PDB file of C-alpha atoms in Angstrom:
ATOM      1  CA  UNK Y   1       0.079  -0.013   0.003  1.00 53.00           C
ATOM      2  CA  UNK Y   2       1.419   3.365  -1.025  1.00 48.00           C
ATOM      3  CA  UNK Y   3       1.851   6.281   1.397  1.00 52.00           C
ATOM      4  CA  UNK Y   4      -1.433   7.944   2.509  1.00 61.00           C
ATOM      5  CA  UNK Y   5       0.236  11.188   3.742  1.00 63.00           C
ATOM      6  CA  UNK Y   6      -1.105  13.235   0.838  1.00 73.00           C
ATOM      7  CA  UNK Y   7      -4.350  11.329   0.284  1.00 87.00           C
ATOM      8  CA  UNK Y   8      -7.731  11.331   2.062  1.00 92.00           C
ATOM      9  CA  UNK Y   9      -8.625   8.007   3.468  1.00 96.00           C
ATOM     10  CA  UNK Y  10     -12.399   7.544   3.517  1.00 97.00           C
ATOM     11  CA  UNK Y  11     -14.357   4.759   4.971  1.00 98.00           C
ATOM     12  CA  UNK Y  12     -18.069   4.357   3.842  1.00 98.00           C
ATOM     13  CA  UNK Y  13     -20.073   1.643   5.793  1.00 98.00           C
ATOM     14  CA  UNK Y  14     -22.840  -0.332   4.165  1.00 97.00           C
ATOM     15  CA  UNK Y  15     -21.339   0.545   0.769  1.00 97.00           C
ATOM     16  CA  UNK Y  16     -22.071  -2.604  -1.202  1.00 97.00           C
ATOM     17  CA  UNK Y  17     -25.505  -1.309  -2.246  1.00 96.00           C
ATOM     18  CA  UNK Y  18     -27.987   1.622  -1.905  1.00 95.00           C
ATOM     19  CA  UNK Y  19     -26.957   5.029  -0.837  1.00 94.00           C
ATOM     20  CA  UNK Y  20     -23.539   4.006   0.400  1.00 96.00           C
ATOM     21  CA  UNK Y  21     -22.706   2.337  -3.036  1.00 97.00           C
ATOM     22  CA  UNK Y  22     -23.545   5.652  -4.645  1.00 96.00           C
ATOM     23  CA  UNK Y  23     -21.349   7.560  -2.292  1.00 97.00           C
ATOM     24  CA  UNK Y  24     -18.477   5.512  -3.135  1.00 97.00           C
ATOM     25  CA  UNK Y  25     -19.250   5.705  -6.820  1.00 96.00           C
ATOM     26  CA  UNK Y  26     -19.341   9.513  -6.823  1.00 95.00           C
ATOM     27  CA  UNK Y  27     -16.140   9.715  -4.729  1.00 95.00           C
ATOM     28  CA  UNK Y  28     -14.514   7.456  -7.008  1.00 94.00           C
ATOM     29  CA  UNK Y  29     -15.777   9.295 -10.129  1.00 89.00           C
ATOM     30  CA  UNK Y  30     -15.281  12.882  -8.980  1.00 81.00           C
ATOM     31  CA  UNK Y  31     -12.014  12.631  -7.345  1.00 70.00           C
ATOM     32  CA  UNK Y  32      -8.509  12.107  -8.864  1.00 68.00           C
ATOM     33  CA  UNK Y  33      -7.124   8.661  -8.066  1.00 67.00           C
ATOM     34  CA  UNK Y  34      -4.225  10.119  -6.254  1.00 71.00           C
ATOM     35  CA  UNK Y  35      -6.446  12.254  -3.965  1.00 84.00           C
ATOM     36  CA  UNK Y  36      -8.490   9.587  -2.292  1.00 90.00           C
ATOM     37  CA  UNK Y  37      -8.278   6.017  -0.885  1.00 95.00           C
ATOM     38  CA  UNK Y  38     -11.816   4.756  -0.422  1.00 97.00           C
ATOM     39  CA  UNK Y  39     -12.754   1.874   1.753  1.00 98.00           C
ATOM     40  CA  UNK Y  40     -15.899   0.233   0.604  1.00 98.00           C
ATOM     41  CA  UNK Y  41     -17.248  -1.196   3.940  1.00 98.00           C
ATOM     42  CA  UNK Y  42     -19.423  -4.314   3.643  1.00 98.00           C
ATOM     43  CA  UNK Y  43     -20.817  -6.757   6.031  1.00 97.00           C
ATOM     44  CA  UNK Y  44     -20.431  -9.510   3.617  1.00 97.00           C
ATOM     45  CA  UNK Y  45     -17.030  -9.670   1.804  1.00 97.00           C
ATOM     46  CA  UNK Y  46     -18.417 -11.292  -1.311  1.00 98.00           C
ATOM     47  CA  UNK Y  47     -21.126  -8.717  -1.650  1.00 97.00           C
ATOM     48  CA  UNK Y  48     -18.573  -6.036  -1.262  1.00 98.00           C
ATOM     49  CA  UNK Y  49     -16.236  -7.555  -3.960  1.00 98.00           C
ATOM     50  CA  UNK Y  50     -19.253  -7.707  -6.257  1.00 98.00           C
ATOM     51  CA  UNK Y  51     -19.948  -4.091  -5.513  1.00 98.00           C
ATOM     52  CA  UNK Y  52     -16.330  -3.272  -6.408  1.00 98.00           C
ATOM     53  CA  UNK Y  53     -16.662  -5.080  -9.820  1.00 98.00           C
ATOM     54  CA  UNK Y  54     -19.907  -3.058 -10.534  1.00 97.00           C
ATOM     55  CA  UNK Y  55     -17.926   0.151  -9.843  1.00 97.00           C
ATOM     56  CA  UNK Y  56     -15.416  -1.106 -12.457  1.00 96.00           C
ATOM     57  CA  UNK Y  57     -12.739  -2.087  -9.970  1.00 96.00           C
ATOM     58  CA  UNK Y  58     -11.254   1.530  -9.596  1.00 94.00           C
ATOM     59  CA  UNK Y  59      -7.555   1.290  -8.349  1.00 93.00           C
ATOM     60  CA  UNK Y  60      -8.267   3.605  -5.543  1.00 94.00           C
ATOM     61  CA  UNK Y  61     -11.333   1.600  -3.962  1.00 97.00           C
ATOM     62  CA  UNK Y  62     -10.768  -1.242  -1.595  1.00 98.00           C
ATOM     63  CA  UNK Y  63     -13.232  -3.541   0.070  1.00 98.00           C
ATOM     64  CA  UNK Y  64     -13.123  -3.623   3.870  1.00 98.00           C
ATOM     65  CA  UNK Y  65     -15.267  -6.185   5.468  1.00 98.00           C
ATOM     66  CA  UNK Y  66     -17.003  -4.773   8.674  1.00 98.00           C
ATOM     67  CA  UNK Y  67     -20.214  -5.756  10.297  1.00 98.00           C
ATOM     68  CA  UNK Y  68     -20.961  -2.856  12.710  1.00 98.00           C
ATOM     69  CA  UNK Y  69     -23.387  -4.920  14.742  1.00 98.00           C
ATOM     70  CA  UNK Y  70     -20.405  -7.121  15.858  1.00 98.00           C
ATOM     71  CA  UNK Y  71     -17.742  -5.665  18.077  1.00 98.00           C
ATOM     72  CA  UNK Y  72     -15.236  -8.223  16.981  1.00 98.00           C
ATOM     73  CA  UNK Y  73     -15.755  -7.504  13.294  1.00 98.00           C
ATOM     74  CA  UNK Y  74     -15.287  -3.824  14.160  1.00 98.00           C
ATOM     75  CA  UNK Y  75     -11.937  -4.670  16.017  1.00 98.00           C
ATOM     76  CA  UNK Y  76     -10.819  -6.693  12.992  1.00 98.00           C
ATOM     77  CA  UNK Y  77     -11.662  -3.886  10.631  1.00 98.00           C
ATOM     78  CA  UNK Y  78      -9.818  -1.423  12.716  1.00 98.00           C
ATOM     79  CA  UNK Y  79      -6.720  -3.761  12.789  1.00 98.00           C
ATOM     80  CA  UNK Y  80      -6.865  -4.075   8.899  1.00 98.00           C
ATOM     81  CA  UNK Y  81      -6.968  -0.244   8.599  1.00 98.00           C
ATOM     82  CA  UNK Y  82      -3.911  -0.036  10.788  1.00 97.00           C
ATOM     83  CA  UNK Y  83      -2.004  -2.711   8.819  1.00 96.00           C
ATOM     84  CA  UNK Y  84      -2.882  -1.852   5.292  1.00 95.00           C
ATOM     85  CA  UNK Y  85      -3.674   1.810   5.152  1.00 94.00           C
ATOM     86  CA  UNK Y  86      -1.217   3.409   7.559  1.00 93.00           C
ATOM     87  CA  UNK Y  87      -3.572   3.453  10.414  1.00 96.00           C
ATOM     88  CA  UNK Y  88      -5.001   6.760   9.458  1.00 96.00           C
ATOM     89  CA  UNK Y  89      -8.532   7.929   8.241  1.00 98.00           C
ATOM     90  CA  UNK Y  90      -9.619  11.375   7.263  1.00 97.00           C
ATOM     91  CA  UNK Y  91     -13.364  10.660   6.890  1.00 98.00           C
ATOM     92  CA  UNK Y  92     -15.826   8.105   8.296  1.00 98.00           C
ATOM     93  CA  UNK Y  93     -19.172   7.859   6.758  1.00 98.00           C
ATOM     94  CA  UNK Y  94     -21.357   5.749   9.050  1.00 98.00           C
ATOM     95  CA  UNK Y  95     -24.103   4.789   6.427  1.00 97.00           C
ATOM     96  CA  UNK Y  96     -24.811   1.135   7.356  1.00 97.00           C
ATOM     97  CA  UNK Y  97     -28.296   0.747   8.677  1.00 96.00           C
ATOM     98  CA  UNK Y  98     -31.383  -1.764   8.690  1.00 95.00           C
ATOM     99  CA  UNK Y  99     -35.015  -1.032   9.008  1.00 93.00           C
ATOM    100  CA  UNK Y 100     -38.213  -2.896   9.790  1.00 91.00           C
ATOM    101  CA  UNK Y 101     -41.763  -2.413  10.702  1.00 89.00           C
ATOM    102  CA  UNK Y 102     -42.281  -5.171  13.384  1.00 93.00           C
ATOM    103  CA  UNK Y 103     -42.885  -3.680  16.757  1.00 96.00           C
ATOM    104  CA  UNK Y 104     -41.064  -6.353  18.867  1.00 97.00           C
ATOM    105  CA  UNK Y 105     -38.184  -6.441  21.425  1.00 98.00           C
ATOM    106  CA  UNK Y 106     -36.226  -8.678  18.813  1.00 97.00           C
ATOM    107  CA  UNK Y 107     -36.702  -6.256  16.122  1.00 97.00           C
ATOM    108  CA  UNK Y 108     -35.688  -3.280  18.279  1.00 98.00           C
ATOM    109  CA  UNK Y 109     -32.614  -5.158  19.479  1.00 98.00           C
ATOM    110  CA  UNK Y 110     -31.538  -5.931  16.013  1.00 97.00           C
ATOM    111  CA  UNK Y 111     -32.141  -2.351  14.643  1.00 97.00           C
ATOM    112  CA  UNK Y 112     -30.389  -0.640  17.584  1.00 98.00           C
ATOM    113  CA  UNK Y 113     -27.483  -3.058  17.375  1.00 98.00           C
ATOM    114  CA  UNK Y 114     -26.624  -1.690  13.996  1.00 98.00           C
ATOM    115  CA  UNK Y 115     -28.179   1.776  13.757  1.00 98.00           C
ATOM    116  CA  UNK Y 116     -27.027   3.086  17.033  1.00 98.00           C
ATOM    117  CA  UNK Y 117     -24.809   0.858  19.065  1.00 98.00           C
ATOM    118  CA  UNK Y 118     -22.853  -0.076  15.861  1.00 98.00           C
ATOM    119  CA  UNK Y 119     -22.190   3.564  14.873  1.00 98.00           C
ATOM    120  CA  UNK Y 120     -21.182   4.332  18.553  1.00 98.00           C
ATOM    121  CA  UNK Y 121     -18.796   1.434  18.755  1.00 98.00           C
ATOM    122  CA  UNK Y 122     -17.217   1.953  15.375  1.00 98.00           C
ATOM    123  CA  UNK Y 123     -16.581   5.703  16.172  1.00 98.00           C
ATOM    124  CA  UNK Y 124     -15.006   4.748  19.414  1.00 98.00           C
ATOM    125  CA  UNK Y 125     -12.618   2.375  17.708  1.00 98.00           C
ATOM    126  CA  UNK Y 126     -11.840   4.586  14.709  1.00 98.00           C
ATOM    127  CA  UNK Y 127     -11.676   8.115  16.351  1.00 96.00           C
ATOM    128  CA  UNK Y 128      -8.122   7.711  17.387  1.00 96.00           C
ATOM    129  CA  UNK Y 129      -7.132   7.052  13.692  1.00 97.00           C
ATOM    130  CA  UNK Y 130      -8.723  10.249  12.298  1.00 97.00           C
ATOM    131  CA  UNK Y 131      -6.238  12.772  11.434  1.00 96.00           C
ATOM    132  CA  UNK Y 132      -6.415  16.509  11.995  1.00 95.00           C
ATOM    133  CA  UNK Y 133      -9.367  18.198  10.386  1.00 94.00           C
ATOM    134  CA  UNK Y 134     -11.012  15.047   9.706  1.00 96.00           C
ATOM    135  CA  UNK Y 135     -14.847  14.359   9.584  1.00 97.00           C
ATOM    136  CA  UNK Y 136     -17.215  11.804  10.924  1.00 98.00           C
ATOM    137  CA  UNK Y 137     -20.659  11.693   9.164  1.00 98.00           C
ATOM    138  CA  UNK Y 138     -23.378   9.782  10.869  1.00 98.00           C
ATOM    139  CA  UNK Y 139     -26.268   9.062   8.500  1.00 98.00           C
ATOM    140  CA  UNK Y 140     -29.518   9.738  10.305  1.00 97.00           C
ATOM    141  CA  UNK Y 141     -32.824  10.519   9.056  1.00 95.00           C
ATOM    142  CA  UNK Y 142     -35.519  13.258   9.455  1.00 94.00           C
ATOM    143  CA  UNK Y 143     -37.803  10.459  11.136  1.00 95.00           C
ATOM    144  CA  UNK Y 144     -35.563  10.960  14.095  1.00 97.00           C
ATOM    145  CA  UNK Y 145     -36.539  14.652  14.383  1.00 97.00           C
ATOM    146  CA  UNK Y 146     -40.146  13.956  13.687  1.00 96.00           C
ATOM    147  CA  UNK Y 147     -40.508  11.200  16.270  1.00 97.00           C
ATOM    148  CA  UNK Y 148     -39.128  13.439  18.988  1.00 98.00           C
ATOM    149  CA  UNK Y 149     -41.633  16.171  17.769  1.00 97.00           C
ATOM    150  CA  UNK Y 150     -44.387  13.697  18.459  1.00 97.00           C
ATOM    151  CA  UNK Y 151     -43.025  12.756  21.631  1.00 98.00           C
ATOM    152  CA  UNK Y 152     -43.550  14.190  25.207  1.00 98.00           C
ATOM    153  CA  UNK Y 153     -41.828  17.314  26.359  1.00 98.00           C
ATOM    154  CA  UNK Y 154     -39.992  15.374  29.001  1.00 98.00           C
ATOM    155  CA  UNK Y 155     -38.343  13.117  26.294  1.00 98.00           C
ATOM    156  CA  UNK Y 156     -37.612  16.122  23.986  1.00 98.00           C
ATOM    157  CA  UNK Y 157     -35.766  17.768  26.900  1.00 98.00           C
ATOM    158  CA  UNK Y 158     -33.821  14.502  27.768  1.00 98.00           C
ATOM    159  CA  UNK Y 159     -32.750  13.884  24.140  1.00 98.00           C
ATOM    160  CA  UNK Y 160     -31.704  17.510  23.440  1.00 98.00           C
ATOM    161  CA  UNK Y 161     -30.020  18.279  26.790  1.00 98.00           C
ATOM    162  CA  UNK Y 162     -26.740  19.893  26.155  1.00 97.00           C
ATOM    163  CA  UNK Y 163     -25.221  17.864  28.972  1.00 97.00           C
ATOM    164  CA  UNK Y 164     -26.522  14.544  27.797  1.00 98.00           C
ATOM    165  CA  UNK Y 165     -23.909  11.801  28.003  1.00 98.00           C
ATOM    166  CA  UNK Y 166     -23.556   8.486  26.203  1.00 98.00           C
ATOM    167  CA  UNK Y 167     -24.562   6.607  29.424  1.00 98.00           C
ATOM    168  CA  UNK Y 168     -27.763   8.449  29.641  1.00 98.00           C
ATOM    169  CA  UNK Y 169     -28.593   8.009  26.015  1.00 98.00           C
ATOM    170  CA  UNK Y 170     -27.941   4.434  26.351  1.00 98.00           C
ATOM    171  CA  UNK Y 171     -30.479   4.554  29.116  1.00 98.00           C
ATOM    172  CA  UNK Y 172     -32.958   6.288  26.934  1.00 98.00           C
ATOM    173  CA  UNK Y 173     -32.539   3.522  24.334  1.00 98.00           C
ATOM    174  CA  UNK Y 174     -32.808   0.733  26.769  1.00 98.00           C
ATOM    175  CA  UNK Y 175     -35.860   2.220  28.388  1.00 98.00           C
ATOM    176  CA  UNK Y 176     -37.573   2.481  24.996  1.00 98.00           C
ATOM    177  CA  UNK Y 177     -36.747  -1.272  24.285  1.00 98.00           C
ATOM    178  CA  UNK Y 178     -38.110  -2.240  27.656  1.00 98.00           C
ATOM    179  CA  UNK Y 179     -41.254  -0.355  27.002  1.00 98.00           C
ATOM    180  CA  UNK Y 180     -41.846  -2.388  23.839  1.00 98.00           C
ATOM    181  CA  UNK Y 181     -41.693  -5.462  25.970  1.00 97.00           C
ATOM    182  CA  UNK Y 182     -44.129  -4.147  28.569  1.00 98.00           C
ATOM    183  CA  UNK Y 183     -46.372  -2.467  26.118  1.00 97.00           C
ATOM    184  CA  UNK Y 184     -45.716   0.939  27.834  1.00 98.00           C
ATOM    185  CA  UNK Y 185     -44.514   3.084  24.911  1.00 98.00           C
ATOM    186  CA  UNK Y 186     -46.968   5.676  25.411  1.00 98.00           C
ATOM    187  CA  UNK Y 187     -46.556   5.993  29.096  1.00 98.00           C
ATOM    188  CA  UNK Y 188     -42.912   6.598  28.506  1.00 98.00           C
ATOM    189  CA  UNK Y 189     -43.701   9.516  26.288  1.00 98.00           C
ATOM    190  CA  UNK Y 190     -43.459   8.281  22.732  1.00 98.00           C
ATOM    191  CA  UNK Y 191     -46.322   8.400  20.304  1.00 97.00           C
ATOM    192  CA  UNK Y 192     -47.123   4.691  19.378  1.00 96.00           C
ATOM    193  CA  UNK Y 193     -48.673   6.034  16.060  1.00 95.00           C
ATOM    194  CA  UNK Y 194     -45.292   7.739  14.891  1.00 95.00           C
ATOM    195  CA  UNK Y 195     -44.335   6.174  11.520  1.00 89.00           C
ATOM    196  CA  UNK Y 196     -41.567   3.609  11.451  1.00 93.00           C
ATOM    197  CA  UNK Y 197     -41.340   3.927  15.276  1.00 97.00           C
ATOM    198  CA  UNK Y 198     -38.285   1.845  16.046  1.00 98.00           C
ATOM    199  CA  UNK Y 199     -36.339   2.875  13.069  1.00 96.00           C
ATOM    200  CA  UNK Y 200     -37.145   6.404  13.805  1.00 96.00           C
ATOM    201  CA  UNK Y 201     -36.023   6.220  17.450  1.00 98.00           C
ATOM    202  CA  UNK Y 202     -32.833   4.692  16.386  1.00 98.00           C
ATOM    203  CA  UNK Y 203     -32.322   7.814  14.151  1.00 98.00           C
ATOM    204  CA  UNK Y 204     -33.185  10.144  16.958  1.00 98.00           C
ATOM    205  CA  UNK Y 205     -30.522   8.344  19.115  1.00 98.00           C
ATOM    206  CA  UNK Y 206     -27.881   8.871  16.267  1.00 98.00           C
ATOM    207  CA  UNK Y 207     -28.724  12.562  16.042  1.00 98.00           C
ATOM    208  CA  UNK Y 208     -28.210  12.860  19.740  1.00 98.00           C
ATOM    209  CA  UNK Y 209     -25.131  10.721  19.759  1.00 98.00           C
ATOM    210  CA  UNK Y 210     -23.638  13.095  17.100  1.00 98.00           C
ATOM    211  CA  UNK Y 211     -24.090  16.128  19.329  1.00 98.00           C
ATOM    212  CA  UNK Y 212     -22.472  14.171  22.241  1.00 98.00           C
ATOM    213  CA  UNK Y 213     -19.479  13.013  20.177  1.00 97.00           C
ATOM    214  CA  UNK Y 214     -19.011  16.616  18.902  1.00 97.00           C
ATOM    215  CA  UNK Y 215     -18.695  17.880  22.406  1.00 95.00           C
ATOM    216  CA  UNK Y 216     -16.457  15.242  23.541  1.00 93.00           C
ATOM    217  CA  UNK Y 217     -14.120  14.657  20.588  1.00 88.00           C
ATOM    218  CA  UNK Y 218     -13.951  17.576  18.245  1.00 75.00           C
ATOM    219  CA  UNK Y 219     -11.452  19.912  20.096  1.00 79.00           C
ATOM    220  CA  UNK Y 220      -8.328  17.651  20.140  1.00 77.00           C
ATOM    221  CA  UNK Y 221      -7.974  17.405  16.327  1.00 90.00           C
ATOM    222  CA  UNK Y 222     -10.451  20.008  14.939  1.00 92.00           C
ATOM    223  CA  UNK Y 223     -12.621  17.102  13.835  1.00 95.00           C
ATOM    224  CA  UNK Y 224     -16.196  17.733  12.604  1.00 96.00           C
ATOM    225  CA  UNK Y 225     -18.744  15.304  13.738  1.00 97.00           C
ATOM    226  CA  UNK Y 226     -22.000  15.709  11.684  1.00 98.00           C
ATOM    227  CA  UNK Y 227     -25.337  13.889  11.262  1.00 98.00           C
ATOM    228  CA  UNK Y 228     -27.123  13.928   7.916  1.00 98.00           C
ATOM    229  CA  UNK Y 229     -30.283  12.971   6.350  1.00 95.00           C
ATOM    230  CA  UNK Y 230     -30.070  11.570   2.874  1.00 92.00           C
ATOM    231  CA  UNK Y 231     -33.871  11.975   2.241  1.00 86.00           C
ATOM    232  CA  UNK Y 232     -36.354   9.475   1.441  1.00 76.00           C
ATOM    233  CA  UNK Y 233     -34.594   7.385  -1.161  1.00 78.00           C
ATOM    234  CA  UNK Y 234     -35.590   4.321  -2.946  1.00 62.00           C
ATOM    235  CA  UNK Y 235     -33.382   1.410  -1.343  1.00 81.00           C
ATOM    236  CA  UNK Y 236     -33.810  -1.989  -0.094  1.00 71.00           C
ATOM    237  CA  UNK Y 237     -34.392  -0.670   3.487  1.00 77.00           C
ATOM    238  CA  UNK Y 238     -37.981   0.563   2.265  1.00 71.00           C
ATOM    239  CA  UNK Y 239     -38.279  -2.003  -0.616  1.00 71.00           C
ATOM    240  CA  UNK Y 240     -37.420   0.613  -3.192  1.00 71.00           C
ATOM    241  CA  UNK Y 241     -40.666   2.614  -2.323  1.00 71.00           C
ATOM    242  CA  UNK Y 242     -42.739   4.183  -4.998  1.00 74.00           C
ATOM    243  CA  UNK Y 243     -42.210   7.901  -5.208  1.00 77.00           C
ATOM    244  CA  UNK Y 244     -38.994   7.809  -3.411  1.00 72.00           C
ATOM    245  CA  UNK Y 245     -36.062   9.814  -4.754  1.00 86.00           C
ATOM    246  CA  UNK Y 246     -32.937   8.096  -6.342  1.00 82.00           C
ATOM    247  CA  UNK Y 247     -30.220   6.966  -4.012  1.00 84.00           C
ATOM    248  CA  UNK Y 248     -27.751   9.228  -6.006  1.00 91.00           C
ATOM    249  CA  UNK Y 249     -29.727  12.325  -4.507  1.00 93.00           C
ATOM    250  CA  UNK Y 250     -29.085  10.734  -0.883  1.00 92.00           C
ATOM    251  CA  UNK Y 251     -25.436  10.530  -1.771  1.00 94.00           C
ATOM    252  CA  UNK Y 252     -25.272  14.138  -2.747  1.00 94.00           C
ATOM    253  CA  UNK Y 253     -26.788  15.071   0.594  1.00 96.00           C
ATOM    254  CA  UNK Y 254     -24.117  13.029   2.430  1.00 97.00           C
ATOM    255  CA  UNK Y 255     -21.215  14.294   0.379  1.00 97.00           C
ATOM    256  CA  UNK Y 256     -22.212  18.002   1.004  1.00 97.00           C
ATOM    257  CA  UNK Y 257     -21.143  17.448   4.556  1.00 97.00           C
ATOM    258  CA  UNK Y 258     -18.033  15.601   3.473  1.00 97.00           C
ATOM    259  CA  UNK Y 259     -16.857  18.352   1.123  1.00 95.00           C
ATOM    260  CA  UNK Y 260     -18.291  21.733   2.229  1.00 97.00           C
ATOM    261  CA  UNK Y 261     -15.797  24.233   3.839  1.00 96.00           C
ATOM    262  CA  UNK Y 262     -15.620  23.893   7.534  1.00 93.00           C
ATOM    263  CA  UNK Y 263     -17.021  27.315   7.863  1.00 93.00           C
ATOM    264  CA  UNK Y 264     -20.293  26.384   6.347  1.00 95.00           C
ATOM    265  CA  UNK Y 265     -20.994  23.606   8.850  1.00 97.00           C
ATOM    266  CA  UNK Y 266     -21.747  23.730  12.644  1.00 97.00           C
ATOM    267  CA  UNK Y 267     -20.170  20.905  14.517  1.00 97.00           C
ATOM    268  CA  UNK Y 268     -22.646  18.242  16.010  1.00 97.00           C
ATOM    269  CA  UNK Y 269     -25.559  19.605  13.908  1.00 98.00           C
ATOM    270  CA  UNK Y 270     -27.947  17.812  11.580  1.00 98.00           C
ATOM    271  CA  UNK Y 271     -28.185  18.481   7.708  1.00 97.00           C
ATOM    272  CA  UNK Y 272     -30.043  17.527   4.698  1.00 96.00           C
ATOM    273  CA  UNK Y 273     -29.241  18.685   1.130  1.00 95.00           C
ATOM    274  CA  UNK Y 274     -26.912  21.387   2.567  1.00 95.00           C
ATOM    275  CA  UNK Y 275     -29.495  22.814   4.979  1.00 96.00           C
ATOM    276  CA  UNK Y 276     -29.263  22.488   8.789  1.00 97.00           C
ATOM    277  CA  UNK Y 277     -32.301  20.839  10.271  1.00 96.00           C
ATOM    278  CA  UNK Y 278     -33.540  20.958  13.878  1.00 96.00           C
ATOM    279  CA  UNK Y 279     -32.952  18.072  16.252  1.00 97.00           C
ATOM    280  CA  UNK Y 280     -36.707  18.139  16.854  1.00 97.00           C
ATOM    281  CA  UNK Y 281     -39.168  19.255  14.340  1.00 94.00           C
ATOM    282  CA  UNK Y 282     -41.826  18.278  11.889  1.00 86.00           C
ATOM    283  CA  UNK Y 283     -41.121  18.913   8.148  1.00 72.00           C
ATOM    284  CA  UNK Y 284     -42.092  17.386   4.815  1.00 66.00           C
ATOM    285  CA  UNK Y 285     -40.529  14.174   3.705  1.00 55.00           C
ATOM    286  CA  UNK Y 286     -38.033  15.122   1.150  1.00 54.00           C
ATOM    287  CA  UNK Y 287     -38.096  13.151  -2.019  1.00 40.00           C
TER     288      UNK Y 287
END
């Protein structure tokens, strides 16, 4: 592996298909080969290799097997970055996520394992590798803002507290999962009629996590930690929903916060298509 000192090293998780694939495709197409080293993160190695072939096997794109729901897989991927890519990263795009409509504890555990705990654990492992002026992009969703808008004032205050810690956020997550088991979601302050309830709460947690990480980590290396909504895009997660916008548009929303000048972004905040969104709010689904 050649020296990475003059190249950006970019990891995109969940990149073998959907929005993540389009992000890698755009990065590979729009950047000179000698500018970026792109790590195409994929839970399944064979699917990652197939995605690389679909891209035309560009010489600066490499498959990195990483299942972010597995701490062991994250540790192995971290070691691989250290061994093969100089132990340095400039940008981490946490795109991997799963969805589902079933309102069960099992479904909640599975979704939070990837959508929230996976991002949290991966960032904990990779932040020491991020270079000066790097960026961490946590892909969230406007659903996360809307589900809190529809929740109780007490929950809104807890999620948006400027002193919220990861321990407290974990407690909010576990409390929600427990409420599913005891059928007390409404008593806890969530609206049981909120769309895509479990998925939406995972994304509310990601937006809150981003704010915490920005407070805790950004100062040392001038790193920006941002959450971003790709918009409602046609992907496997929604069974390529009719009327949804193309995944390429979602990739553009993500790449805005990757490439925008630092002066145009506010650390810890939430963006969609270049515009800052509130942590808690109701707005139209953007196709």
